[in-house]
Coordinates of C-alpha atoms and ligand atoms in Angstrom, one line a residue:
M271 CA 0.0 0.0 -0.5
G272 CA 3.1 2.3 -0.1
V273 CA 3.6 5.1 2.6
Q274 CA 0.9 5.8 4.3
R275 CA -0.6 8.9 6.3
L276 CA -3.0 9.5 9.0
T277 CA -5.4 13.1 8.6
S278 CA -8.1 13.8 10.2
V279 CA -10.1 16.6 8.2
R280 CA -13.6 18.2 10.0
V281 CA -16.1 18.6 7.0
R282 CA -19.4 19.6 9.1
T283 CA -20.3 17.3 11.5
V284 CA -17.8 14.4 10.3
W285 CA -14.9 13.8 11.7
L286 CA -12.8 12.1 8.6
K287 CA -10.4 9.7 9.5
V288 CA -8.7 9.3 6.5
T289 CA -5.2 6.7 5.7
M290 CA -3.6 7.9 2.2
P291 CA -1.4 5.7 0.4
K292 CA 1.3 8.3 -0.8
A293 CA 0.9 7.8 -4.1
C294 CA -2.7 9.6 -3.8
R295 CA -0.2 12.7 -2.6
M296 CA 1.7 12.9 -6.3
S297 CA 0.6 14.5 -9.8
L298 CA 1.0 12.6 -12.7
M299 CA 4.6 11.8 -13.5
W300 CA 5.2 9.1 -16.7
D301 CA 7.5 7.5 -14.5
S302 CA 6.2 7.4 -10.9
P303 CA 6.9 4.8 -8.9
S304 CA 4.5 5.4 -6.3
L305 CA 2.1 4.5 -9.0
Q306 CA 3.5 1.0 -9.5
S307 CA 1.2 -1.9 -8.7
P308 CA 2.4 -3.6 -6.1
F309 CA 0.7 -7.0 -8.4
S310 CA 4.0 -6.8 -11.5
A311 CA 6.7 -5.0 -12.4
S312 CA 5.1 -4.8 -15.7
S313 CA 2.9 -1.6 -14.0
D314 CA 4.1 1.3 -16.8
I315 CA 2.3 -0.7 -19.1
Y316 CA -0.5 -1.0 -18.0
C317 CA -1.5 1.7 -15.1
Y318 CA 0.8 4.7 -16.3
G319 CA 3.1 6.1 -18.1
E320 CA 3.1 7.8 -21.6
L321 CA 3.0 4.0 -23.3
L322 CA -0.4 3.0 -21.4
H323 CA -1.6 7.1 -22.6
T324 CA -0.8 7.4 -26.4
V325 CA -2.1 3.4 -27.1
Q326 CA -5.2 4.9 -25.1
M327 CA -5.7 8.7 -26.5
S328 CA -5.5 6.8 -30.1
F329 CA -8.9 5.2 -29.5
I330 CA -7.4 2.6 -31.9
F331 CA -9.6 0.2 -30.0
P332 CA -13.7 0.9 -29.2
D333 CA -12.8 -0.3 -26.0
S334 CA -10.2 0.9 -23.8
K335 CA -10.3 -2.1 -21.6
T336 CA -9.0 -4.0 -24.5
F337 CA -5.5 -2.6 -24.4
V338 CA -4.6 -3.2 -21.4
D339 CA -5.8 -7.1 -22.0
M340 CA -3.1 -7.3 -24.1
K341 CA -0.2 -9.8 -23.3
M342 CA 3.1 -8.7 -24.4
K343 CA 5.3 -10.3 -26.5
Y344 CA 9.0 -9.0 -25.5
P345 CA 9.9 -8.5 -22.4
R346 CA 9.4 -4.8 -20.4
N347 CA 12.3 -3.2 -21.7
E348 CA 12.5 -3.9 -25.4
I349 CA 8.6 -3.5 -25.7
W350 CA 9.7 0.7 -23.7
Q351 CA 12.5 0.2 -26.9
R352 CA 10.1 -0.3 -29.0
F353 CA 7.3 2.1 -28.5
R354 CA 10.7 5.0 -28.2
E355 CA 11.8 3.8 -32.4
M356 CA 7.7 4.4 -33.3
M357 CA 8.2 7.5 -31.4
N358 CA 10.9 8.8 -32.6
R359 CA 10.4 7.3 -36.5
T360 CA 7.2 9.4 -36.1
D361 CA 7.6 12.7 -34.3
N362 CA 5.9 12.0 -31.6
N363 CA 3.2 12.7 -33.2
P364 CA 2.3 8.9 -34.4
S365 CA -0.8 7.8 -36.4
P366 CA -3.4 5.6 -34.9
A367 CA -2.5 3.4 -37.9
D368 CA 1.6 3.7 -36.5
I369 CA 0.0 2.6 -33.0
S370 CA -2.1 -0.2 -34.2
S371 CA 0.9 -1.4 -35.9
F372 CA 3.2 -1.2 -33.1
V373 CA 0.7 -2.7 -30.7
D374 CA -0.4 -5.4 -33.1
E375 CA 3.7 -5.9 -33.7
T376 CA 4.6 -5.8 -29.7
F377 CA 1.3 -7.8 -27.4
D378 CA -1.0 -10.8 -28.2
P379 CA -4.4 -10.5 -27.5
P380 CA -7.3 -10.5 -24.9
G381 CA -7.5 -14.1 -24.0
S382 CA -4.0 -15.2 -24.4
E383 CA -3.5 -16.5 -20.8
F384 CA -6.2 -18.8 -20.6
E385 CA -6.3 -22.9 -21.8
D386 CA -9.9 -24.6 -21.8
W387 CA -10.6 -26.1 -18.4
D388 CA -12.8 -28.7 -17.3
P389 CA -14.2 -28.9 -14.1
I390 CA -13.3 -32.0 -12.4
D391 CA -16.4 -31.2 -10.1
W392 CA -19.1 -31.2 -12.0
I393 CA -22.1 -33.1 -12.3
P394 CA -24.6 -33.4 -15.1
Y395 CA -28.2 -33.6 -12.5
P396 CA -27.1 -31.6 -9.1
K397 CA -30.1 -32.2 -6.4
F398 CA -30.9 -28.4 -6.6
L399 CA -32.4 -29.0 -9.7
K400 CA -34.8 -31.9 -8.9
K401 CA -36.6 -29.3 -7.2
I402 CA -37.7 -27.0 -9.2
R403 CA -40.9 -27.4 -10.0
D404 CA -41.6 -25.9 -13.7
P405 CA -40.2 -28.0 -16.5
V406 CA -39.4 -25.2 -18.5
F407 CA -37.2 -23.8 -15.5
R408 CA -36.2 -26.7 -14.7
G409 CA -34.6 -26.9 -18.5
W410 CA -32.9 -23.2 -18.0
A411 CA -31.8 -24.3 -14.7
R412 CA -30.0 -27.3 -16.1
H413 CA -28.6 -25.1 -19.2
L414 CA -26.7 -22.7 -16.7
H415 CA -25.4 -24.9 -14.7
L416 CA -24.0 -26.3 -18.6
F417 CA -22.6 -22.5 -18.5
W418 CA -20.1 -23.1 -15.5
K419 CA -17.6 -24.4 -18.1
E420 CA -18.1 -22.0 -19.9
L421 CA -17.6 -18.9 -17.7
G422 CA -14.8 -21.2 -16.3
R423 CA -10.6 -20.2 -16.7
Q424 CA -7.7 -21.2 -16.3
M425 CA -4.5 -19.5 -16.7
K426 CA -1.7 -21.4 -18.5
Y427 CA 1.0 -22.4 -16.5
E428 CA 3.0 -20.1 -18.7
V429 CA 1.6 -17.2 -17.0
R430 CA 3.0 -18.0 -13.5
N431 CA 6.9 -18.1 -14.4
N432 CA 5.7 -15.2 -16.5
T433 CA 4.1 -13.0 -15.1
D434 CA 5.3 -9.7 -15.8
L435 CA 4.1 -9.8 -19.6
Y436 CA 0.5 -9.8 -17.9
S437 CA -1.3 -7.8 -16.5
I438 CA -3.9 -11.1 -15.1
I439 CA -2.8 -11.4 -11.8
Y440 CA -1.6 -14.9 -10.9
V441 CA -4.4 -17.5 -9.3
Q442 CA -3.3 -20.9 -8.3
H443 CA -7.1 -21.7 -9.2
P444 CA -9.6 -21.9 -12.1
V445 CA -12.4 -19.6 -11.5
I446 CA -15.1 -18.8 -13.2
V447 CA -15.8 -14.9 -14.4
P448 CA -18.7 -13.2 -15.5
G449 CA -18.2 -13.6 -18.4
G450 CA -17.9 -11.2 -22.4
R451 CA -15.3 -8.1 -21.8
F452 CA -14.6 -9.1 -18.3
R453 CA -12.2 -12.2 -18.6
E454 CA -10.9 -12.7 -15.2
F455 CA -12.2 -12.4 -11.6
Y456 CA -14.3 -9.4 -10.3
Y457 CA -14.6 -9.6 -6.1
W458 CA -18.1 -8.9 -5.5
D459 CA -19.8 -10.4 -8.6
S460 CA -18.5 -13.7 -7.1
Y461 CA -20.4 -13.2 -4.2
W462 CA -23.6 -14.7 -6.3
I463 CA -21.4 -16.9 -8.6
I464 CA -20.0 -18.7 -5.6
R465 CA -23.6 -19.3 -4.1
G466 CA -25.1 -21.0 -7.5
L467 CA -21.6 -22.6 -8.2
L468 CA -22.7 -24.5 -4.6
L469 CA -26.1 -25.0 -5.8
S470 CA -24.2 -26.7 -8.7
E471 CA -22.1 -29.1 -6.0
M472 CA -18.7 -27.4 -8.2
H473 CA -16.8 -27.5 -4.7
N474 CA -13.7 -28.2 -5.1
T475 CA -14.1 -24.6 -7.4
V476 CA -15.3 -22.7 -4.8
R477 CA -12.8 -23.4 -2.1
G478 CA -10.5 -23.1 -5.3
M479 CA -11.9 -19.7 -5.7
L480 CA -11.4 -18.8 -2.0
E481 CA -8.1 -20.0 -2.1
N482 CA -7.3 -17.5 -4.8
F483 CA -8.7 -14.9 -2.9
L484 CA -6.7 -15.6 0.8
S485 CA -3.7 -16.1 -1.1
M486 CA -4.3 -12.4 -2.4
V487 CA -5.9 -11.1 1.6
N488 CA -2.1 -12.5 2.8
T489 CA 0.5 -11.5 0.1
Y490 CA -1.4 -7.8 -0.3
G491 CA -3.6 -7.6 2.6
F492 CA -6.5 -6.3 0.3
I493 CA -8.9 -8.2 -2.8
P494 CA -8.2 -6.2 -5.8
N495 CA -11.4 -5.0 -7.6
G496 CA -10.6 -7.5 -9.7
G497 CA -8.0 -10.1 -11.3
R498 CA -5.6 -7.4 -12.8
I499 CA -3.3 -5.3 -11.9
Y500 CA -4.4 -2.4 -12.9
Y501 CA -7.5 -3.5 -10.1
S502 CA -4.6 -3.9 -7.9
R503 CA -5.2 0.3 -6.0
R504 CA -9.0 -0.4 -5.2
S505 CA -11.1 -3.1 -3.4
Q506 CA -15.1 -4.0 -3.8
P507 CA -17.8 -4.4 -1.9
P508 CA -16.1 -7.1 0.9
L509 CA -18.1 -10.1 0.4
L510 CA -15.1 -12.4 1.4
I511 CA -16.7 -13.3 5.1
P512 CA -20.1 -14.3 3.7
M513 CA -17.9 -16.3 0.6
V514 CA -16.7 -18.5 3.8
K515 CA -20.0 -18.6 5.3
S516 CA -21.6 -19.7 1.9
Y517 CA -19.2 -22.6 2.0
M518 CA -19.6 -23.3 4.9
D519 CA -22.7 -23.5 5.0
A520 CA -22.8 -25.9 2.7
T521 CA -19.8 -28.3 3.3
K522 CA -19.3 -28.1 6.8
D523 CA -15.4 -27.3 6.3
I524 CA -14.0 -26.6 9.8
E525 CA -10.8 -27.5 8.6
F526 CA -10.7 -24.4 6.1
L527 CA -12.1 -22.3 8.8
R528 CA -9.0 -22.9 11.1
K529 CA -6.1 -22.9 8.8
N530 CA -7.2 -19.6 7.2
I531 CA -9.4 -17.6 9.9
D532 CA -6.5 -15.7 10.4
T533 CA -6.6 -14.2 7.0
I534 CA -10.1 -14.4 6.6
E535 CA -9.9 -11.7 9.7
E536 CA -7.0 -10.1 7.7
E537 CA -9.2 -9.1 5.4
F538 CA -12.0 -7.1 7.7
Q539 CA -9.6 -4.9 9.0
Y540 CA -8.0 -4.2 5.7
W541 CA -11.5 -2.4 5.9
M542 CA -11.5 -1.1 9.2
K543 CA -8.4 0.4 8.5
N544 CA -8.8 2.1 5.4
H545 CA -12.1 2.7 5.0
S546 CA -13.9 4.2 8.2
V547 CA -14.7 7.4 9.4
V548 CA -16.4 8.7 12.5
V549 CA -19.1 10.6 11.8
V550 CA -20.9 12.6 14.9
K551 CA -24.9 13.1 15.4
D552 CA -25.8 14.7 18.7
G553 CA -22.6 15.2 20.2
K554 CA -21.7 11.3 19.7
G555 CA -19.8 9.6 16.9
Y556 CA -19.7 6.6 15.3
T557 CA -18.1 4.8 13.1
L558 CA -18.7 3.9 9.9
A559 CA -17.1 3.2 6.6
R560 CA -16.9 4.9 3.0
Y561 CA -15.5 3.4 0.1
S562 CA -12.1 5.3 -1.3
A563 CA -9.7 4.7 -3.8
P564 CA -7.3 7.0 -3.5
S565 CA -4.6 6.9 -6.3
S566 CA -3.3 9.3 -9.3
G567 CA -4.7 9.2 -12.8
P568 CA -7.6 7.7 -14.9
R569 CA -8.5 4.5 -14.8
P570 CA -6.2 2.2 -17.2
E571 CA -9.0 0.5 -18.2
S572 CA -10.9 3.5 -19.0
Y573 CA -8.3 5.9 -19.6
R574 CA -9.8 8.0 -22.0
E575 CA -12.9 8.2 -20.5
D576 CA -11.7 9.3 -17.4
Y577 CA -9.1 11.6 -19.6
E578 CA -11.3 12.8 -20.9
S579 CA -14.1 14.1 -18.4
A580 CA -11.0 14.9 -16.3
Q581 CA -10.3 17.6 -18.8
V582 CA -13.4 20.8 -18.2
L583 CA -11.7 20.9 -14.7
R584 CA -9.6 23.6 -14.0
T585 CA -6.5 22.1 -11.9
E586 CA -4.8 19.1 -11.6
A587 CA -5.2 19.1 -8.4
E588 CA -9.5 19.3 -9.4
R589 CA -8.5 16.2 -11.9
Q590 CA -6.6 14.1 -9.8
N591 CA -9.0 14.3 -7.0
H592 CA -11.7 13.9 -10.2
Y593 CA -10.0 10.4 -10.7
T594 CA -10.0 9.3 -6.8
Q595 CA -14.1 9.8 -6.8
L596 CA -14.3 7.5 -9.8
K597 CA -12.1 4.6 -9.0
T598 CA -13.8 4.9 -5.9
A599 CA -17.5 4.7 -7.2
A600 CA -15.2 1.9 -9.4
E601 CA -14.7 0.5 -5.5
S602 CA -18.9 0.2 -4.1
G603 CA -19.5 -2.1 -7.9
W604 CA -21.3 1.2 -9.0
D605 CA -19.6 2.7 -12.0
F606 CA -20.8 5.4 -12.3
S607 CA -24.2 6.7 -10.6
T608 CA -26.6 10.2 -9.8
R609 CA -26.0 8.4 -6.8
W610 CA -22.4 9.6 -5.7
Y611 CA -22.9 12.7 -7.2
I612 CA -23.0 15.4 -4.9
T613 CA -24.7 19.1 -6.3
N614 CA -25.8 22.0 -5.6
S615 CA -29.3 22.5 -5.6
S616 CA -29.4 24.9 -8.5
H617 CA -27.9 21.8 -10.7
K618 CA -28.7 18.0 -11.3
G619 CA -25.0 16.8 -11.6
S620 CA -23.0 15.2 -14.2
L621 CA -20.2 12.5 -13.4
T622 CA -17.9 15.0 -12.6
D623 CA -20.2 15.5 -9.0
T624 CA -19.2 12.2 -8.9
M625 CA -18.3 12.8 -4.8
T626 CA -18.3 8.9 -3.5
Q627 CA -15.5 9.2 -0.6
Y628 CA -17.8 11.7 1.1
I629 CA -20.4 9.1 0.8
I630 CA -21.8 6.5 4.2
P631 CA -23.5 4.3 1.8
V632 CA -25.9 2.2 3.3
E633 CA -24.6 -2.1 1.7
L634 CA -20.6 -1.0 3.0
N635 CA -22.5 -0.4 6.3
A636 CA -24.8 -3.2 5.9
I637 CA -22.0 -6.0 5.2
L638 CA -19.1 -4.6 7.2
C639 CA -21.8 -5.6 10.1
W640 CA -22.6 -8.6 8.7
N641 CA -19.1 -9.2 8.5
A642 CA -18.5 -9.2 12.1
Q643 CA -21.5 -11.4 13.2
L644 CA -20.0 -13.6 10.7
L645 CA -16.5 -13.0 12.5
S646 CA -17.9 -14.3 16.0
E647 CA -19.5 -16.7 14.4
F648 CA -17.1 -18.4 13.1
Y649 CA -14.6 -18.3 15.8
D650 CA -17.4 -19.1 18.2
T651 CA -17.4 -22.5 16.2
L652 CA -13.3 -22.6 16.7
D653 CA -13.7 -22.2 20.2
M654 CA -11.9 -18.8 20.7
A655 CA -14.6 -16.6 23.1
N656 CA -11.8 -13.8 23.2
K657 CA -11.9 -13.3 19.2
T658 CA -16.2 -14.5 19.6
M659 CA -16.4 -11.5 21.7
Q660 CA -14.6 -8.8 20.5
Y661 CA -16.0 -9.0 17.3
R662 CA -20.1 -9.8 18.3
R663 CA -18.6 -6.2 20.0
L664 CA -18.3 -4.3 17.4
A665 CA -20.8 -5.6 15.4
D666 CA -23.2 -4.4 17.6
M667 CA -21.3 -1.3 17.7
W668 CA -21.5 -1.0 13.7
L669 CA -25.5 -2.1 14.5
E670 CA -26.1 1.1 17.1
A671 CA -24.1 3.0 14.4
V672 CA -26.2 2.6 11.0
D673 CA -29.5 2.7 13.2
N674 CA -28.5 5.9 15.1
V675 CA -27.1 7.2 11.5
L676 CA -28.6 5.9 8.2
W677 CA -32.4 5.2 10.2
H678 CA -34.6 7.2 9.4
D679 CA -37.5 6.9 11.1
E680 CA -39.9 9.9 9.0
V681 CA -38.7 8.4 6.1
G682 CA -39.3 4.5 7.8
I683 CA -36.3 3.6 5.5
W684 CA -32.1 3.0 6.1
L685 CA -30.8 6.3 3.5
D686 CA -26.9 7.4 2.7
Y687 CA -25.0 9.9 4.2
D688 CA -23.4 13.3 3.1
L689 CA -20.3 13.7 4.7
I690 CA -19.9 17.4 3.3
N691 CA -23.2 18.3 4.0
G692 CA -23.9 16.8 6.8
V693 CA -27.4 15.1 5.3
K694 CA -29.6 12.1 4.5
R695 CA -29.2 11.6 0.8
N696 CA -33.0 10.4 0.5
H697 CA -33.6 8.4 -2.8
F698 CA -34.6 5.8 -4.0
Y699 CA -31.6 2.7 -4.2
P700 CA -32.7 -0.9 -3.7
T701 CA -29.6 -1.2 -1.5
N702 CA -31.8 1.5 1.4
L703 CA -33.2 -2.1 2.1
A704 CA -29.6 -3.3 2.4
P705 CA -29.5 -3.9 6.5
L706 CA -32.3 -6.9 6.5
W707 CA -30.4 -8.7 4.2
T708 CA -27.6 -8.7 6.5
G709 CA -29.0 -9.3 9.3
C710 CA -27.3 -5.1 10.5
F711 CA -31.4 -4.4 12.2
K712 CA -33.1 -4.7 15.7
R713 CA -35.6 -7.4 15.7
R714 CA -37.5 -5.9 18.0
D715 CA -37.5 -2.5 16.5
L716 CA -38.0 -3.3 13.1
Q717 CA -40.9 -1.3 11.2
V718 CA -41.9 -3.3 8.6
G719 CA -45.1 -1.7 7.7
K720 CA -42.7 1.4 7.4
I721 CA -40.3 0.0 5.4
M722 CA -43.8 -0.9 2.8
K723 CA -45.1 1.9 3.1
Y724 CA -41.3 3.8 1.7
L725 CA -41.2 1.1 -1.0
E726 CA -44.8 2.2 -2.1
R727 CA -44.1 5.9 -1.8
S728 CA -41.1 5.2 -4.3
Q729 CA -43.7 3.5 -6.4
I730 CA -41.0 0.6 -7.1
M731 CA -43.9 -1.7 -8.4
M732 CA -44.5 -0.3 -11.5
Y733 CA -41.4 -1.0 -13.3
L734 CA -42.8 -4.5 -14.3
G735 CA -38.5 -5.9 -15.7
G736 CA -37.2 -5.1 -12.4
I737 CA -36.6 -3.0 -9.4
P738 CA -34.9 0.2 -11.0
T739 CA -31.6 0.8 -9.8
S740 CA -32.4 4.8 -8.6
L741 CA -35.3 6.8 -10.1
E742 CA -32.7 9.2 -11.9
H743 CA -32.1 8.6 -15.6
S744 CA -28.6 9.8 -16.8
G745 CA -27.3 6.9 -18.6
E746 CA -24.8 6.6 -16.5
Q747 CA -24.9 2.6 -16.4
W748 CA -25.8 2.3 -12.3
D749 CA -29.2 4.4 -13.0
Y750 CA -32.8 4.3 -14.3
P751 CA -34.4 2.4 -16.5
N752 CA -31.3 -0.5 -15.8
A753 CA -32.4 -3.2 -13.1
W754 CA -29.6 -4.7 -12.7
P755 CA -29.0 -8.8 -10.4
P756 CA -27.4 -8.1 -7.5
L757 CA -29.4 -5.5 -6.3
Q758 CA -32.5 -7.1 -7.3
Y759 CA -31.2 -10.4 -4.6
I760 CA -30.3 -7.5 -2.0
V761 CA -34.2 -6.2 -2.5
I762 CA -35.6 -10.1 -2.5
M763 CA -34.1 -11.4 0.7
A764 CA -34.6 -8.2 3.1
L765 CA -38.7 -8.0 2.0
E766 CA -38.1 -12.5 3.1
A767 CA -35.9 -11.7 5.8
T768 CA -38.7 -9.4 8.0
E769 CA -40.8 -12.5 8.8
D770 CA -43.4 -10.2 7.7
I771 CA -45.9 -12.0 5.7
W772 CA -47.1 -9.7 3.6
A773 CA -43.4 -8.7 2.7
Q774 CA -42.4 -12.1 2.1
N775 CA -45.7 -11.9 -0.8
L776 CA -44.0 -8.8 -1.6
A777 CA -40.7 -10.6 -2.0
V778 CA -42.1 -13.9 -4.1
E779 CA -43.6 -11.1 -6.4
F780 CA -40.4 -9.7 -7.2
A781 CA -38.5 -13.0 -7.7
T782 CA -41.5 -13.9 -10.1
R783 CA -41.2 -10.3 -12.0
W784 CA -37.7 -10.8 -12.8
V785 CA -37.8 -14.6 -13.2
R786 CA -39.5 -14.0 -15.9
S787 CA -38.1 -11.0 -17.1
N788 CA -34.6 -13.2 -17.3
F789 CA -36.2 -15.9 -18.9
K790 CA -38.0 -14.0 -21.6
T791 CA -34.8 -12.6 -22.6
F792 CA -33.4 -16.2 -22.4
N793 CA -35.6 -17.7 -24.8
E794 CA -35.6 -15.1 -27.6
S795 CA -31.9 -14.8 -27.5
R796 CA -30.3 -17.8 -25.8
V797 CA -27.7 -15.3 -23.6
M798 CA -28.5 -14.0 -20.4
Y799 CA -27.5 -10.3 -20.2
E800 CA -25.4 -8.7 -17.6
K801 CA -28.2 -6.2 -16.3
Y802 CA -31.6 -5.7 -17.8
D803 CA -34.4 -3.2 -17.9
A804 CA -36.7 -2.3 -15.4
T805 CA -39.3 -0.3 -17.1
F806 CA -40.2 -4.4 -19.5
P807 CA -40.4 -7.9 -19.3
G808 CA -37.6 -8.8 -21.3
G809 CA -35.9 -5.8 -21.9
H810 CA -32.3 -5.9 -21.2
G811 CA -29.9 -2.3 -19.5
S812 CA -28.3 0.4 -21.4
G813 CA -25.4 3.5 -21.0
G814 CA -22.6 3.7 -18.9
E815 CA -19.6 3.1 -21.3
Y816 CA -19.1 0.1 -22.2
V817 CA -21.7 -1.9 -23.9
N818 CA -23.9 -4.5 -22.4
Q819 CA -22.1 -7.9 -21.6
I820 CA -23.1 -11.5 -22.0
G821 CA -22.7 -14.9 -19.7
F822 CA -23.2 -13.8 -17.2
G823 CA -21.9 -14.9 -14.1
W824 CA -23.9 -13.2 -11.4
T825 CA -26.7 -13.1 -13.8
N826 CA -26.9 -17.0 -13.8
G827 CA -25.8 -17.2 -9.7
V828 CA -29.2 -15.4 -9.6
I829 CA -30.7 -16.6 -11.4
L830 CA -30.4 -19.9 -10.0
E831 CA -31.1 -19.3 -6.2
L832 CA -34.7 -17.7 -6.9
L833 CA -35.0 -21.0 -8.8
E834 CA -34.6 -23.4 -6.4
K835 CA -35.3 -20.6 -3.4
Y836 CA -39.0 -20.7 -5.1
S837 CA -39.2 -24.2 -6.4
Q838 CA -42.5 -25.3 -5.3
L839 CA -43.4 -21.0 -6.4
L840 CA -42.3 -20.0 -9.8
T841 CA -44.1 -20.4 -13.4
V842 CA -43.2 -19.5 -16.8
E843 CA -46.8 -19.3 -16.6
D844 CA -50.0 -17.9 -14.1
D845 CA -51.9 -21.7 -14.1
V846 CA -54.3 -22.7 -11.1
F847 CA -51.0 -23.5 -9.0
T848 CA -50.1 -20.3 -9.9
T849 CA -52.4 -18.4 -8.2
E850 CA -52.8 -21.0 -4.8
R851 CA -49.0 -19.6 -4.3
G852 CA -47.8 -16.4 -2.5
W853 CA -49.8 -14.1 -0.8
Q854 CA -53.7 -16.7 -0.9
H855 CA -50.9 -19.7 -0.2
R856 CA -49.3 -17.8 3.3
P857 CA -51.8 -17.1 6.6
L858 CA -52.8 -13.5 5.7
H859 CA -52.7 -11.3 9.3
I860 CA -52.8 -7.9 7.0
N861 CA -51.7 -5.3 8.4
S862 CA -52.7 -1.2 7.4
A863 CA -49.5 -0.6 6.3
S864 CA -48.9 -3.3 3.8
S865 CA -52.2 -3.8 2.8
S866 CA -52.4 -1.2 0.2
L867 CA -49.1 -1.9 -1.0
V868 CA -50.6 -5.6 -1.7
T869 CA -53.1 -5.0 -3.1
H870 CA -51.1 -2.8 -6.1
V871 CA -49.1 -6.0 -6.3
I872 CA -51.6 -8.1 -7.0
S873 CA -53.5 -6.1 -9.8
L874 CA -50.2 -5.1 -11.7
T875 CA -49.4 -8.9 -11.6
V876 CA -51.6 -9.5 -13.4
I877 CA -50.6 -6.8 -15.4
S878 CA -47.1 -6.8 -16.3
T879 CA -48.1 -11.7 -16.4
A880 CA -50.4 -10.9 -19.9
L881 CA -47.9 -8.2 -21.1
L882 CA -44.6 -10.9 -20.9
F883 CA -46.6 -13.0 -22.9
L884 CA -48.0 -10.8 -25.4
Ligands
LIG1083 O1 -14.4 -1.1 -17.6 C1 -15.0 -0.7 -16.6 C2 -15.6 -1.1 -15.3 O2 -16.3 -2.5 -15.7 C3 -16.2 -3.2 -14.1 O3 -17.2 -2.3 -13.9 C4 -18.8 -3.4 -13.7 O4 -17.9 -5.4 -14.1 C5 -17.7 -5.7 -13.0 C6 -18.4 -6.8 -13.5 O5 -19.7 -7.8 -13.8 C7 -19.0 -5.5 -11.8 O6 -18.4 -5.9 -10.5 C8 -19.5 -3.7 -11.4 O7 -19.7 -3.6 -10.9 C9 -19.6 -3.4 -12.6 O8 -19.8 -2.2 -12.6 C10 -15.5 -2.7 -13.0 O9 -15.3 -3.2 -11.9 C11 -15.7 -1.2 -12.9 O10 -13.6 -1.2 -12.3 C12 -13.9 -1.1 -14.2 O11 -14.3 0.9 -13.9

């Protein structure tokens, strides 16, 4: 992480304790060693520098990620020598054709690091398939189960001995990747992938993926955003501990836990040390966390996009801050979104208003509270009483902070918090429900009626293709009208966790819409998308800086889990059985807060089903 500096910054009601890597204090210099990735000596090819700038700004590839995923044909020094020759030959003004020839001569295409891999633990008919009542959905689930083989990647042995020729971070075990342009592992995607793999009984593959993550924590102290050296200065939502919990629930592999508990704890501590801030409310300080990825320069994999976006800013300091805010948004998994814009009230906002570091996000804190609870549970399993108590106290403390700072009684939901202005951010995001999903709430105080009313006021039941990411249409991919698999999952599991029958009925309704919408697209095109369109069933997502990807790891994982969880309820079409399910199937005890929403749900379900089959 380089040299660390501890600063305290007073921002309105908030004290920020920020640990900054040295890199963030440096201005961008071509040969800055402070930008060196801890993962490889080839950072000056893949992460920063004149060569990267020249190639990425030439726009020879429609997708900026293409270049940084290519393999070097020669050692780094020789690549630089050839680059210098090209620059001299062209008087430091190469044409796109010159740059294109240079890249062709010196780099192999993306994907050169992998070889075919047939997972040894793949079996034709895992048990969960039999549970799925609808035969069409069962066939679809079997297809998705088969598709793990397509998304599996194993690195060639030669990568291990020549890591400097690649941007890929070498890992020992094969991984399941999201798909499309995402050819490497992604941290938070892996949570939903792993849960799907566990249903597919691919325990060996899951253990390998976990061991890869653990080896990264052992060597570098944290898990990067994804498996490339250009992702090595930021992480993603910390779901390692919940992944381990999912694996433990499926396998009861206590030896795995015993062997790795120190490393698991280390990853949690990384988040505590590098992402926590103290928020003062009513004279009391609460420790909470925010995303934070300070380092210089544009994201290498979206270099041109970031560089151009920063040009409207006047000073180099402002540009560097903008890059940090963009990288921090990428660390959140929400790249990009109006969720991270902080503006004055007269201005709706644009990408340069991204201020991710200055927002306390609900789901990050809900996840960290969950991590502490799970760590306590893990230590209890291992009979380590002191640590069990230590993490139980920390989980309680975090819960207290989430409850006092992020829960708003008058709104009836948890909300992100703006550190600059010291105010709540009263906008609808699916992540507002995350504390329910992770169990970071006080059951005795739970006000389900208020939460249901909040959902009703947000009018998210209007959207027949899924729950929208936000209610703002910005053209960014983590905004309206896109609907993302992990966000559907969070809301569905959140509603289930209330133990309230009406909320659970709503969960079934959301699951039905989502599964049917994904299936409609699949049935028409045989593909699974990275994201969908909330406004109509079967619509696929758009916006952002790259085209919608297919594959797709977390989409498939979420669908498999929903098909398994609601195996007796979900059907391709409404039929006699379907009308017996859900709200009519479960005992009715209407409370006034939720009854009108459920009436709304029932009538919209009839409309949505009709539309789906038009
Ligand atoms: O290249 C642009 C960005 O792509 C990634 O983000 C998106 O895909 C990831 C993989 O599915 C997903 O985890 C993330 O939530 C998506 O927004 C990458 O993670 C970003 O760092 C990158 O800048």
